[in-house]
């Protein structure tokens, strides 16, 4: 079963590499989409090596970047050869779930506003597959009314939110904002995959609890 993992530009982006492994242990075929910000924290080559698939980092083809291509013997089926400008449609129709971890405050805002100016946000709008969002950010950003309003809107539209854990954050503050545990995220993904046919019109909020 194929799922797409969206990795966005937060310090927790490095944790997505282990999340890929955890999802693969559940017999899921993981493909990765990275935002521009995510690439400042972790390289696409890491995910290409882990998944054996091309990592998508832009709406447009990027010649001269071999790290974005699969190595020998890997699957290149995600690409139709027509350019990444329309590939989001193919991917949107071919995935069982879209998982975004970490999901930054900016990503949540883009999704809530319906913006489509990069591959991940365009994919979000184009897919009818279940969406699992695992936010991670500074506690003040998480608690801000704008972020909470975006969360509420996304839940209303059917997204499943894996709430951030509470603990010491990268900035040194203590509070909610840490990326939820891999176990919590995987559990959420499996729940939407197992029950996707029964979720029409329903909304869910998954909490990870304290750490």
Coordinates of N, CA and C in Angstrom, one line a residue:
X1 N 0.8 -1.2 0.0 CA 0.0 0.0 0.0 C 0.9 1.2 0.0
X2 N 0.6 2.2 -0.9 CA 1.5 3.3 -1.1 C 1.0 4.5 -0.3
X3 N 1.9 5.1 0.4 CA 1.6 6.4 1.1 C 2.7 7.4 0.8
X4 N 2.3 8.7 0.9 CA 3.2 9.8 0.6 C 3.5 10.4 2.0
X5 N 4.8 10.6 2.3 CA 5.2 11.3 3.5 C 5.7 12.7 3.1
X6 N 5.0 13.8 3.5 CA 5.4 15.1 3.3 C 6.3 15.6 4.5
X7 N 7.5 16.1 4.2 CA 8.4 16.5 5.2 C 8.6 18.0 5.0
X8 N 8.3 18.8 6.1 CA 8.4 20.3 5.9 C 9.5 20.8 6.8
X9 N 9.7 22.1 6.7 CA 10.9 22.7 7.2 C 11.0 23.1 8.7
X10 N 10.9 22.1 9.6 CA 11.1 22.3 11.0 C 12.3 21.5 11.5
X11 N 12.8 21.8 12.7 CA 13.9 21.1 13.2 C 13.7 19.6 13.3
X12 N 12.4 19.2 13.5 CA 12.0 17.8 13.6 C 12.1 17.1 12.3
X13 N 12.5 17.7 11.2 CA 12.5 17.0 9.9 C 13.4 15.8 9.9
X14 N 14.5 15.9 10.7 CA 15.4 14.7 10.7 C 14.7 13.5 11.3
X15 N 13.7 13.7 12.1 CA 13.0 12.5 12.7 C 12.1 11.8 11.7
X16 N 11.9 12.4 10.5 CA 11.1 11.8 9.5 C 11.8 10.6 8.9
X17 N 13.1 10.5 9.0 CA 13.8 9.4 8.4 C 13.5 8.1 9.1
X18 N 13.5 8.2 10.5 CA 13.1 7.0 11.2 C 11.6 6.7 11.0
X19 N 10.8 7.7 10.8 CA 9.4 7.5 10.6 C 9.2 6.7 9.3
X20 N 10.0 7.0 8.3 CA 9.9 6.2 7.1 C 10.1 4.7 7.4
X21 N 11.1 4.4 8.2 CA 11.4 3.0 8.5 C 10.3 2.4 9.3
X22 N 9.7 3.1 10.2 CA 8.5 2.6 11.0 C 7.3 2.3 10.1
X23 N 7.1 3.1 9.1 CA 6.0 2.9 8.2 C 6.3 1.7 7.3
X24 N 7.6 1.6 6.9 CA 8.0 0.4 6.0 C 7.8 -0.9 6.8
X25 N 8.0 -0.8 8.1 CA 7.9 -2.1 8.9 C 6.4 -2.5 8.9
X26 N 5.5 -1.6 8.6 CA 4.1 -2.0 8.5 C 3.7 -2.4 7.0
X27 N 4.7 -2.7 6.2 CA 4.5 -3.1 4.8 C 3.9 -2.0 4.0
X28 N 4.3 -0.7 4.3 CA 3.8 0.4 3.5 C 4.9 0.8 2.5
X29 N 4.5 1.2 1.3 CA 5.4 1.7 0.3 C 5.5 3.2 0.4
X30 N 6.6 3.7 1.0 CA 6.6 5.2 1.3 C 7.3 6.0 0.2
X31 N 6.7 7.0 -0.2 CA 7.3 8.0 -1.1 C 7.4 9.3 -0.4
X32 N 8.4 10.1 -0.7 CA 8.6 11.3 0.1 C 8.6 12.5 -0.8
X33 N 7.9 13.6 -0.2 CA 7.9 14.9 -0.8 C 8.5 15.8 0.2
X34 N 9.4 16.7 -0.2 CA 10.0 17.6 0.7 C 9.8 19.0 0.3
X35 N 9.5 19.9 1.3 CA 9.5 21.3 0.9 C 10.9 21.9 0.9
X36 N 11.0 23.1 0.4 CA 12.3 23.8 0.3 C 12.9 23.9 1.7
X37 N 12.1 24.3 2.7 CA 12.6 24.5 4.0 C 13.1 23.2 4.6
X38 N 12.4 22.0 4.3 CA 12.9 20.8 4.8 C 14.3 20.4 4.4
X39 N 14.6 20.8 3.2 CA 15.9 20.5 2.7 C 17.1 21.2 3.4
X40 N 16.7 22.2 4.2 CA 17.7 22.9 4.9 C 18.1 22.2 6.2
X41 N 17.3 21.2 6.5 CA 17.5 20.4 7.7 C 18.0 19.0 7.4
X42 N 17.6 18.4 6.3 CA 18.0 17.0 5.9 C 18.0 16.9 4.4
X43 N 18.9 16.1 3.9 CA 19.0 16.1 2.4 C 18.1 15.1 1.8
X44 N 17.6 15.4 0.6 CA 16.7 14.4 -0.1 C 17.4 13.0 -0.3
X45 N 18.7 13.0 -0.4 CA 19.4 11.7 -0.6 C 19.1 10.7 0.5
X46 N 18.9 11.2 1.7 CA 18.6 10.4 2.8 C 17.4 9.6 2.5
X47 N 16.3 10.3 2.1 CA 15.0 9.6 1.9 C 15.0 8.8 0.6
X48 N 15.8 9.2 -0.4 CA 15.9 8.4 -1.6 C 16.6 7.1 -1.3
X49 N 17.6 7.1 -0.4 CA 18.3 5.8 0.0 C 17.4 4.9 0.8
X50 N 16.6 5.5 1.7 CA 15.7 4.8 2.6 C 14.5 4.1 1.8
X51 N 14.0 4.9 0.9 CA 12.7 4.4 0.2 C 13.0 3.7 -1.1
X52 N 14.1 4.1 -1.8 CA 14.3 3.5 -3.1 C 13.5 4.2 -4.2
X53 N 13.0 5.4 -3.8 CA 12.2 6.2 -4.8 C 12.7 7.6 -4.9
X54 N 12.4 8.2 -6.0 CA 12.8 9.6 -6.2 C 12.1 10.5 -5.2
X55 N 12.8 11.4 -4.7 CA 12.3 12.4 -3.7 C 11.9 13.6 -4.5
X56 N 10.6 14.0 -4.3 CA 10.1 15.2 -5.0 C 10.3 16.4 -4.1
X57 N 10.9 17.4 -4.7 CA 11.3 18.6 -3.9 C 10.7 19.9 -4.6
X58 N 10.1 19.8 -5.7 CA 9.6 21.0 -6.4 C 8.5 20.6 -7.4
X59 N 7.7 21.6 -7.8 CA 6.7 21.4 -8.8 C 7.4 21.2 -10.2
X60 N 8.6 21.6 -10.3 CA 9.3 21.6 -11.6 C 10.5 20.7 -11.6
X61 N 10.8 20.1 -12.8 CA 12.0 19.2 -12.9 C 13.2 20.0 -12.5
X62 N 14.2 19.3 -11.9 CA 15.4 19.9 -11.5 C 16.6 19.2 -12.1
X63 N 16.9 19.4 -13.3 CA 18.1 18.7 -13.9 C 19.4 19.1 -13.2
X64 N 20.3 18.1 -13.2 CA 21.6 18.4 -12.5 C 21.6 18.1 -11.1
X65 N 20.5 17.5 -10.6 CA 20.4 17.1 -9.1 C 20.2 15.6 -9.0
X66 N 21.3 14.8 -9.1 CA 21.2 13.4 -9.1 C 20.7 12.9 -7.8
X67 N 20.8 13.6 -6.7 CA 20.3 13.2 -5.4 C 18.8 13.1 -5.4
X68 N 18.2 13.7 -6.4 CA 16.7 13.6 -6.5 C 16.2 12.4 -7.3
X69 N 17.2 11.6 -7.8 CA 16.8 10.5 -8.7 C 17.1 9.2 -8.0
X70 N 16.4 8.1 -8.3 CA 16.6 6.8 -7.6 C 17.9 6.2 -8.1
X71 N 18.5 5.4 -7.3 CA 19.7 4.7 -7.7 C 19.4 3.5 -8.6
X72 N 20.4 2.7 -9.0 CA 20.2 1.6 -9.8 C 19.3 0.6 -9.1
X73 N 18.3 0.1 -9.9 CA 17.4 -1.0 -9.4 C 16.3 -0.4 -8.6
X74 N 16.1 0.9 -8.5 CA 15.0 1.5 -7.7 C 13.9 1.8 -8.7
X75 N 12.7 2.0 -8.1 CA 11.5 2.2 -8.8 C 11.3 3.6 -9.2
X76 N 11.2 3.9 -10.5 CA 11.0 5.2 -11.1 C 9.6 5.4 -11.5
X77 N 8.6 4.5 -11.1 CA 7.3 4.6 -11.6 C 6.5 5.8 -11.3
X78 N 7.0 6.6 -10.2 CA 6.3 7.8 -9.8 C 6.4 8.9 -10.9
X79 N 7.4 8.7 -11.8 CA 7.6 9.8 -12.8 C 7.0 9.3 -14.1
X80 N 6.2 10.1 -14.8 CA 5.7 9.8 -16.1 C 6.5 10.3 -17.2
X81 N 7.6 11.1 -16.9 CA 8.4 11.7 -17.9 C 7.9 12.9 -18.4
X82 N 6.7 13.4 -17.9 CA 6.1 14.6 -18.4 C 6.4 15.8 -17.6
X83 N 7.2 15.6 -16.5 CA 7.6 16.8 -15.7 C 6.8 16.8 -14.4
X84 N 7.4 17.3 -13.4 CA 6.7 17.3 -12.1 C 5.6 18.3 -12.0
X85 N 5.4 19.2 -13.0 CA 4.3 20.1 -12.9 C 3.0 19.5 -12.9
X86 N 2.8 18.3 -13.4 CA 1.5 17.6 -13.4 C 1.6 16.3 -12.6
X87 N 2.8 16.0 -12.1 CA 2.9 14.7 -11.4 C 2.1 14.7 -10.1
X88 N 1.8 15.8 -9.5 CA 1.0 15.8 -8.3 C -0.4 15.2 -8.5
X89 N -0.9 15.3 -9.8 CA -2.2 14.6 -10.1 C -2.1 13.1 -10.1
X90 N -1.0 12.6 -10.7 CA -0.8 11.2 -10.7 C -0.6 10.7 -9.3
X91 N 0.3 11.4 -8.5 CA 0.5 10.9 -7.1 C -0.8 11.0 -6.3
X92 N -1.5 12.1 -6.5 CA -2.7 12.2 -5.7 C -3.7 11.1 -5.9
X93 N -3.8 10.6 -7.1 CA -4.7 9.5 -7.4 C -4.2 8.1 -7.0
X94 N -2.9 8.1 -6.7 CA -2.3 6.7 -6.5 C -1.9 6.4 -5.1
X95 N -2.2 7.3 -4.2 CA -1.8 7.0 -2.8 C -3.0 6.7 -1.9
X96 N -2.7 5.9 -0.9 CA -3.7 5.5 0.1 C -3.8 6.5 1.2
X97 N -2.8 7.3 1.4 CA -2.8 8.3 2.5 C -1.7 9.3 2.3
X98 N -2.0 10.5 2.7 CA -1.0 11.6 2.7 C -0.6 11.9 4.2
X99 N 0.6 11.7 4.5 CA 1.1 12.0 5.9 C 2.1 13.1 5.9
X100 N 1.9 14.1 6.7 CA 2.8 15.2 6.8 C 3.4 15.3 8.2
X101 N 4.7 15.0 8.3 CA 5.4 15.0 9.6 C 6.9 15.3 9.4
X102 N 7.3 16.4 10.0 CA 6.6 17.4 10.8 C 5.7 18.3 9.9
X103 N 4.6 18.8 10.4 CA 3.8 19.8 9.8 C 4.0 21.1 10.5
X104 N 4.7 22.1 9.8 CA 5.0 23.3 10.5 C 3.7 24.2 10.5
X105 N 3.8 25.3 11.3 CA 2.7 26.3 11.3 C 2.4 26.8 9.9
X106 N 3.5 27.1 9.2 CA 3.3 27.6 7.8 C 2.6 26.6 6.9
X107 N 2.9 25.3 7.0 CA 2.3 24.3 6.3 C 0.8 24.2 6.6
X108 N 0.5 24.2 7.9 CA -0.9 24.2 8.3 C -1.7 25.4 7.7
X109 N -1.1 26.5 7.8 CA -1.7 27.7 7.2 C -1.9 27.6 5.7
X110 N -1.0 27.1 5.0 CA -1.1 26.9 3.5 C -2.3 26.0 3.2
X111 N -2.3 24.9 3.9 CA -3.4 23.9 3.7 C -4.7 24.5 4.0
X112 N -4.8 25.2 5.1 CA -6.1 25.8 5.6 C -6.6 26.8 4.6
X113 N -5.6 27.6 4.0 CA -6.0 28.7 3.0 C -6.2 28.1 1.6
X114 N -5.8 26.9 1.4 CA -5.9 26.3 0.0 C -4.9 26.8 -0.9
X115 N -3.7 27.3 -0.4 CA -2.7 27.7 -1.3 C -2.0 26.5 -1.9
X116 N -1.5 26.7 -3.2 CA -1.0 25.7 -3.9 C 0.3 26.2 -4.7
X117 N 1.3 26.6 -4.0 CA 2.5 27.1 -4.6 C 3.7 26.3 -4.5
X118 N 3.6 25.0 -4.0 CA 4.7 24.1 -4.0 C 4.0 22.7 -4.2
X119 N 4.9 21.7 -4.4 CA 4.4 20.4 -4.7 C 3.5 19.8 -3.6
X120 N 3.9 20.0 -2.3 CA 3.2 19.4 -1.2 C 1.8 20.0 -1.1
X121 N 1.7 21.3 -1.1 CA 0.4 22.0 -1.0 C -0.5 21.7 -2.1
X122 N 0.1 21.5 -3.3 CA -0.7 21.2 -4.5 C -1.2 19.7 -4.4
X123 N -0.4 18.9 -3.9 CA -0.8 17.5 -3.7 C -1.9 17.4 -2.7
X124 N -1.8 18.2 -1.6 CA -2.9 18.2 -0.6 C -4.2 18.5 -1.2
X125 N -4.2 19.5 -2.1 CA -5.5 19.9 -2.7 C -6.0 18.9 -3.7
X126 N -5.1 18.2 -4.3 CA -5.4 17.3 -5.4 C -5.9 15.9 -5.0
X127 N -5.5 15.5 -3.7 CA -5.8 14.1 -3.3 C -7.1 14.0 -2.6
X128 N -7.8 12.9 -2.7 CA -9.0 12.6 -1.9 C -8.6 11.5 -0.9
X129 N -7.4 11.1 -0.8 CA -6.9 10.2 0.2 C -7.0 10.8 1.6
X130 N -7.1 9.9 2.6 CA -7.0 10.4 4.0 C -5.7 11.2 4.2
X131 N -5.8 12.2 5.1 CA -4.7 13.1 5.4 C -4.4 13.0 6.9
X132 N -3.2 12.7 7.2 CA -2.7 12.7 8.6 C -1.6 13.8 8.8
X133 N -1.8 14.7 9.7 CA -0.9 15.8 10.0 C -0.4 15.7 11.4
X134 N 1.0 15.8 11.5 CA 1.6 15.7 12.8 C 2.4 17.0 13.0
X135 N 1.8 18.0 13.6 CA 2.4 19.3 13.8 C 3.6 19.2 14.7
X136 N 4.6 20.1 14.5 CA 5.7 20.3 15.4 C 6.2 21.7 15.2
X137 N 6.3 22.4 16.4 CA 6.7 23.9 16.3 C 6.9 24.3 17.8
X138 N 7.3 25.6 17.9 CA 7.4 26.2 19.2 C 6.1 26.3 19.9
X139 N 6.1 26.1 21.2 CA 4.9 26.1 22.0 C 4.0 27.3 21.8
X140 N 4.6 28.5 21.7 CA 3.8 29.7 21.5 C 3.2 29.7 20.1
X141 N 3.9 29.2 19.1 CA 3.3 29.1 17.8 C 2.1 28.1 17.8
X142 N 2.3 27.0 18.5 CA 1.3 26.0 18.6 C 0.0 26.5 19.3
X143 N 0.2 27.3 20.3 CA -0.9 27.8 21.1 C -1.6 29.0 20.5
X144 N -0.9 29.7 19.5 CA -1.4 30.9 18.9 C -2.8 30.6 18.3
X145 N -3.7 31.6 18.5 CA -5.1 31.4 18.0 C -5.2 31.2 16.5
X146 N -4.2 31.7 15.7 CA -4.2 31.5 14.3 C -3.9 30.0 14.0
X147 N -3.0 29.5 14.7 CA -2.6 28.0 14.4 C -3.8 27.2 14.9
X148 N -4.4 27.5 16.0 CA -5.5 26.6 16.5 C -6.7 26.8 15.6
X149 N -6.9 27.9 15.0 CA -8.0 28.1 14.0 C -7.7 27.3 12.8
X150 N -6.5 27.3 12.3 CA -6.1 26.5 11.2 C -6.3 25.0 11.4
X151 N -5.9 24.5 12.6 CA -6.1 23.1 13.0 C -7.6 22.8 13.0
X152 N -8.4 23.6 13.6 CA -9.9 23.4 13.7 C -10.5 23.3 12.3
X153 N -10.0 24.1 11.4 CA -10.5 24.1 10.0 C -10.1 22.8 9.3
X154 N -8.9 22.4 9.5 CA -8.4 21.2 8.8 C -9.1 20.0 9.3
X155 N -9.3 20.0 10.6 CA -10.1 18.8 11.2 C -11.5 18.8 10.7
X156 N -12.1 20.0 10.6 CA -13.5 20.1 10.0 C -13.5 19.5 8.6
X157 N -12.4 19.7 7.9 CA -12.4 19.2 6.5 C -12.0 17.8 6.4
X158 N -11.7 17.1 7.5 CA -11.5 15.7 7.5 C -10.1 15.2 7.8
X159 N -9.1 16.2 8.1 CA -7.8 15.8 8.4 C -7.7 15.1 9.8
X160 N -6.8 14.2 10.0 CA -6.6 13.6 11.3 C -5.3 14.2 11.8
X161 N -5.4 14.9 13.0 CA -4.3 15.6 13.6 C -3.7 14.7 14.7
X162 N -2.4 14.5 14.6 CA -1.7 13.8 15.7 C -1.0 14.9 16.5
X163 N -1.6 15.3 17.6 CA -1.2 16.4 18.3 C 0.3 16.3 18.8
X164 N 1.0 17.4 18.9 CA 2.4 17.4 19.3 C 2.5 17.0 20.8
X165 N 3.6 16.4 21.2 CA 3.9 16.0 22.5 C 4.4 17.2 23.3
X166 N 4.3 17.0 24.6 CA 4.8 18.1 25.5 C 6.2 17.7 26.1
X167 N 7.1 18.7 26.1 CA 8.4 18.4 26.6 C 9.3 19.6 26.3
X168 N 10.6 19.3 26.5 CA 11.6 20.4 26.1 C 11.7 20.5 24.6
X169 N 11.7 21.7 24.1 CA 11.7 22.0 22.7 C 13.1 22.4 22.3
X170 N 13.3 22.4 21.0 CA 14.7 22.7 20.5 C 15.1 24.1 20.9
X171 N 14.1 25.0 21.0 CA 14.4 26.4 21.4 C 14.7 26.6 22.8
X172 N 14.6 25.5 23.6 CA 14.9 25.6 25.1 C 13.6 25.7 25.9
X173 N 12.5 26.1 25.3 CA 11.3 26.2 26.1 C 10.7 24.8 26.3
X174 N 9.7 24.8 27.3 CA 9.1 23.5 27.6 C 7.6 23.7 27.4
X175 N 7.0 22.8 26.7 CA 5.6 22.9 26.4 C 5.2 22.0 25.3
X176 N 4.0 22.1 24.8 CA 3.5 21.3 23.7 C 4.2 21.9 22.4
X177 N 4.6 21.0 21.5 CA 5.2 21.4 20.3 C 6.1 20.4 19.7
X178 N 6.5 19.4 20.5 CA 7.4 18.3 20.0 C 6.6 17.4 19.0
X179 N 7.3 17.0 18.0 CA 6.7 16.0 17.1 C 6.2 14.8 17.9
X180 N 5.0 14.3 17.6 CA 4.5 13.2 18.3 C 5.4 12.0 18.1
X181 N 5.3 11.0 18.9 CA 6.1 9.8 18.8 C 5.8 9.1 17.5
X182 N 6.8 8.4 16.9 CA 6.6 7.6 15.7 C 5.5 6.6 15.9
X183 N 5.4 6.0 17.1 CA 4.3 5.1 17.3 C 2.9 5.7 17.2
X184 N 2.8 6.9 17.7 CA 1.5 7.6 17.6 C 1.1 7.9 16.1
X185 N 2.1 8.4 15.4 CA 1.9 8.7 14.0 C 1.6 7.5 13.2
X186 N 2.3 6.4 13.4 CA 2.1 5.2 12.6 C 0.7 4.7 13.0
X187 N 0.3 4.7 14.2 CA -1.0 4.2 14.6 C -2.1 5.0 13.9
X188 N -1.9 6.4 13.8 CA -2.9 7.2 13.1 C -3.0 6.8 11.7
X189 N -1.8 6.6 11.0 CA -1.8 6.2 9.6 C -2.5 4.9 9.4
X190 N -2.2 3.9 10.2 CA -2.9 2.6 10.1 C -4.4 2.8 10.3
X191 N -4.8 3.6 11.2 CA -6.2 3.8 11.5 C -7.0 4.3 10.3
X192 N -6.4 5.3 9.6 CA -7.1 5.8 8.4 C -7.0 4.8 7.2
X193 N -6.0 4.1 7.1 CA -5.9 3.1 6.1 C -6.8 1.9 6.3
X194 N -7.0 1.5 7.5 CA -7.9 0.4 7.8 C -9.4 0.8 7.7
X195 N -9.6 2.1 7.9 CA -11.0 2.5 8.0 C -11.4 3.6 7.0
X196 N -10.6 3.8 6.0 CA -10.8 4.9 5.1 C -12.2 4.8 4.4
X197 N -12.7 3.6 4.2 CA -14.0 3.5 3.6 C -15.2 3.9 4.5
X198 N -14.9 4.1 5.8 CA -15.9 4.4 6.7 C -15.8 5.8 7.3
X199 N -14.9 6.6 6.7 CA -14.6 7.9 7.3 C -15.3 9.1 6.7
X200 N -16.1 8.8 5.7 CA -16.7 10.0 5.0 C -17.6 10.8 6.0
X201 N -17.3 12.1 6.0 CA -18.1 13.0 6.8 C -17.7 13.0 8.3
X202 N -16.6 12.2 8.7 CA -16.2 12.2 10.0 C -14.9 13.0 10.2
X203 N -14.7 13.5 11.5 CA -13.5 14.2 11.8 C -12.9 13.6 13.1
X204 N -11.6 13.7 13.2 CA -10.9 13.0 14.3 C -9.8 13.9 14.8
X205 N -9.5 13.8 16.1 CA -8.3 14.4 16.7 C -7.6 13.4 17.5
X206 N -6.4 13.1 17.2 CA -5.5 12.2 17.9 C -4.6 12.9 18.8
X207 N -4.5 12.6 20.1 CA -3.6 13.3 21.0 C -2.5 12.3 21.3
X208 N -1.2 12.8 21.4 CA -0.1 11.9 21.7 C 0.2 11.8 23.2
X209 N -0.3 12.8 24.0 CA -0.1 12.7 25.4 C 1.3 13.3 25.7
X210 N 1.6 13.4 27.0 CA 2.9 14.0 27.5 C 4.0 13.0 27.3
X211 N 5.2 13.5 27.3 CA 6.4 12.7 27.2 C 7.3 13.0 28.4

